[in-house]
Amino acid sequence: MKELKAVVNVLDKKSHINREIYGHFSEHLGRCIYEGIFVGKDSSIPNTDGVRNDVIEAFKNIHMPVLRWPGGCFADEYHWRDGVGAPQDRKKMVNTHWGGVTEDNSFGTHEFFNLCEELGCEPYLAGNLGSGSVQELADWIGYITFDGVSPMADLRRRNGREKPWKLKYLGIGNENWGCGGNMRPEFYGDEYRRYATYCRNFSGNELFKIACGPNADDYDWTDQLLGVVKDWHARAISLHYYTVPTGDWSHKGSATDFSEEEYYATIQKTLYMETLIAKHKAIMSRHTGNMKLVIDEWGCWYDVEPGTNPGFLFQQNTMRDAIVAACNLNLFNRNSDIVCMANLAQAVNVLQALLLTEGERLVKTPTYHVFDLFKEHQDSELIYSFVENVRVHEIPAVSHSASVDREGRLTMTLANCSLEEDYDLDIHILGMDGADYTARILTGEVHACNTFEDGERVHICDCKTEKTEDGIRLRLPRCSVVQVRGNAK
Ligand code: AHR
């Protein structure tokens, strides 16, 4: 058994980990909103105002801090007025991006904002810049946030909501270099400025406006965009990066049937996120003062499950996805000086989902459990952590980050990415004299997943620890994610 040393220094605080780094994304795509989240009030599936109770409970358990909606590519074709008013009177439309299915708009602004209120999470709207109008977006902001007398606020009241909602995060457009209008960065930059001008702060509500940033390594987009969009126009830009194991979008690979080689290629590709953040950050620092990065789409993208609608992006989720999630969340923590939000794609039944549903059945994926293990990092301070590392198949075997919360409690999260070796980890913890430690673990064979027949195959267990003079020792089995908690006495 290889022994590895680790050091954590509770006194060495680095940056604040915004709770929004643990954010999620729900698009009108496949079975994410309909069937996954929203089943309607008349469904036999237990629900609150049409939203599944099991989903609400699962989201609350991981302290979901922010939810992005309504897309994705869908956002730039969405016209919010179609989704308010009496459900039976709402206009139907064709969801041209995702399967050409009929969208009946039964889940709209009220349903989304009420869900966020129920969850205690921030709503994050993606506004339609691609095919909408400045007036339409300005009206939506007025409808949602204005407390006084205006045509939009009055319409909201007639539709049953007296008080405005709070809206902080507003993305203006989505992937406008692609599905959101195929624009050039300078053109989008000017359009962004025009739209942003009319998105007002009403009734004490303060918008945090986010401009559409680059696709993965399109550094030119970031550079050109920030020649036009300045700190006083936007608080952040977005970054989209998906992990595609083969790197080939026409044959991405199976979610469940993959070789060891494909596994290591997946982890290597996911860790590339750190390079992307560093390089875009360097460009941003040349143009801006304090602009942040919102990674509002990330996760694994595989070929759809055989026999399912290719436009619905439904895929299974294994321990490989758990390792991917842990690696990304650790690196978002470590880059929390610049990354202020991240949103996994997507919350239910789409891509690297937290939850899978089939009728009334619901399964929590390995990825869900990782968010459970990492939730204590939310709103904590990143602290110094170091793990004496070894490399396996070109990647560092152990991914890690650590934080301390307001009450002085330590959280350290680790992933052993190796499929070949277990490690004994000796963690020296500075600044936590006399603390008590506990640990929890998620582990399994790399292809292990939860199914509707066996929803508990991959689950969190307690992990044995041994107290040492200045910290703890624990075993990090191959293919595992571990959370260590420390409480100063
Ligand atoms: O998450 C699926 C799609 O991926 C989103 O709609 C789009 O923004 C991205 O290309």
PDB file of C-alpha atoms in Angstrom, residues 58 90 99 115 130 177 192 212 240 269 299-300 317 333-334 364 383 391 467 485:
ATOM      1  CA  ALA A  58     -33.418  15.810  -3.136  1.00  0.00           C
ATOM      2  CA  ARG A  90     -50.783  29.281 -22.878  1.00  0.00           C
ATOM      3  CA  GLY A  99     -36.399  16.711 -30.460  1.00  0.00           C
ATOM      4  CA  LEU A 115     -39.839  26.545  -7.183  1.00  0.00           C
ATOM      5  CA  GLY A 130     -30.812  35.600 -30.136  1.00  0.00           C
ATOM      6  CA  TRP A 177     -21.306  32.206 -30.834  1.00  0.00           C
ATOM      7  CA  TYR A 192     -25.150  42.696 -25.105  1.00  0.00           C
ATOM      8  CA  CYS A 212     -22.018  35.127 -22.979  1.00  0.00           C
ATOM      9  CA  HIS A 240     -19.028  26.402 -21.397  1.00  0.00           C
ATOM     10  CA  LYS A 269     -10.145  15.903 -20.557  1.00  0.00           C
ATOM     11  CA  GLY A 299     -20.207  17.958 -17.147  1.00  0.00           C
ATOM     12  CA  CYS A 300     -19.840  14.772 -19.191  1.00  0.00           C
ATOM     13  CA  ASN A 317     -24.195   8.029 -14.658  1.00  0.00           C
ATOM     14  CA  ASN A 333     -12.983  25.667  -5.186  1.00  0.00           C
ATOM     15  CA  ARG A 334      -9.297  26.178  -5.863  1.00  0.00           C
ATOM     16  CA  LYS A 364     -29.976   9.525  -7.181  1.00  0.00           C
ATOM     17  CA  ILE A 383      -7.653  27.154   2.670  1.00  0.00           C
ATOM     18  CA  ARG A 391       0.640  10.285 -11.387  1.00  0.00           C
ATOM     19  CA  LYS A 467      -6.528  10.070  14.856  1.00  0.00           C
ATOM     20  CA  ARG A 485     -14.918  17.037   8.430  1.00  0.00           C
TER      21      ARG A 485
END
